[in-house]
């Protein structure tokens, strides 16, 4: 029995076959770094990117390589979502954005998009383009929130407010664009109740999807340096599982759960080390919901 609405189930229902996401680096950068604000304190200079586009690897080439070199589940999937993941994927001219997104559609196996960006990087012409893509394919916009508390957003230097996130969601919903919110649990200064508030806030926006991440420190980031100088508490694996269960209980049952925990890059020794144990974390979250005999939406007042 699945106690939450998983993305894999939703995709299987819609496309009648397994669908996998392919992470792409389209060579974009981030306005929050380029503008001299220094970027979010937990983000390294790569912004989840691989640098592939800058190394001359086109979008179709990245898609073909990811499928041929992927795990057997990827090779066996019949359809794929092009996931524009690295940096801010709406930070370019409309012509450039259109050309990169159209490149992905030249592969007939691509049935849709996930496009990651910031809530303060969605001018109307970009929304027009996303609206068009959403009508032609299956589109999710992934928007970073991380916390529903402005004091936390300031502390991690997100460079936008909670109100800006809500406004971006409202403008997307007015056009029928699905929004998946990114949330980090365990940010410095946050209590368990504050993290529950973030779930309540997302429920109040009738958010379409969520991705939950556990905070891990990336070497060389501002946050890691702050932690080395004045350590703040990091969540244990069990605490994280309980907080995710709290959040799921407070979300509407319809919200699609795209991710329950983060994936530290293989190249870094993560702190805390348990964040590498994805299978163990998922088992703890499912076990926590079972222990409570609870499920997604159990405490949602929507
Ligand atoms: S908005 Fe994204 S890419 Fe830009 S600094 Fe923050 S986490 Fe990194």
Short mmCIF file of N, CA and C in Angstrom, two decimals, residues 73 106 123 127 137 187 190 232 241 262 280 284 287 291-292 296 298:
data_model
loop_
_atom_site.label_atom_id
_atom_site.label_comp_id
_atom_site.label_asym_id
_atom_site.label_seq_id
_atom_site.Cartn_x
_atom_site.Cartn_y
_atom_site.Cartn_z
N UNK A 73 16.62 0.05 -15.96
CA UNK A 73 15.27 0.63 -15.89
C UNK A 73 15.14 1.79 -16.87
N UNK A 106 13.30 17.00 -30.49
CA UNK A 106 13.69 16.31 -31.73
C UNK A 106 13.86 14.82 -31.47
N UNK A 123 9.48 36.10 -16.23
CA UNK A 123 8.74 37.20 -16.87
C UNK A 123 7.65 36.66 -17.78
N UNK A 127 6.67 32.86 -19.47
CA UNK A 127 5.45 32.10 -19.16
C UNK A 127 4.66 31.79 -20.43
N UNK A 137 2.98 19.48 -24.98
CA UNK A 137 3.57 18.30 -24.34
C UNK A 137 3.06 18.21 -22.91
N UNK A 187 17.28 23.10 7.35
CA UNK A 187 18.05 24.35 7.15
C UNK A 187 18.36 24.99 8.51
N UNK A 190 15.91 26.37 11.63
CA UNK A 190 14.52 25.93 11.48
C UNK A 190 14.14 24.89 12.52
N UNK A 232 25.80 24.27 13.38
CA UNK A 232 24.37 24.24 13.70
C UNK A 232 23.93 22.79 13.62
N UNK A 241 13.13 11.54 8.53
CA UNK A 241 11.98 10.70 8.14
C UNK A 241 10.71 11.18 8.83
N UNK A 262 17.10 13.91 -0.94
CA UNK A 262 18.09 14.39 -1.91
C UNK A 262 19.11 13.32 -2.27
N UNK A 280 17.79 3.55 2.68
CA UNK A 280 17.50 3.52 4.12
C UNK A 280 16.56 4.66 4.52
N UNK A 284 12.78 4.37 6.07
CA UNK A 284 12.39 5.01 7.35
C UNK A 284 11.13 5.86 7.18
N UNK A 287 8.27 3.57 6.82
CA UNK A 287 8.05 2.93 8.12
C UNK A 287 7.38 3.89 9.10
N UNK A 291 3.98 3.29 10.93
CA UNK A 291 3.90 3.29 12.40
C UNK A 291 2.76 4.17 12.89
N UNK A 292 2.57 5.31 12.21
CA UNK A 292 1.48 6.23 12.59
C UNK A 292 0.14 5.77 12.00
N UNK A 296 -0.58 10.54 3.20
CA UNK A 296 -0.58 11.90 2.66
C UNK A 296 -1.98 12.50 2.76
N UNK A 298 -3.53 13.27 5.58
CA UNK A 298 -4.27 12.92 6.81
C UNK A 298 -4.55 14.14 7.67
#
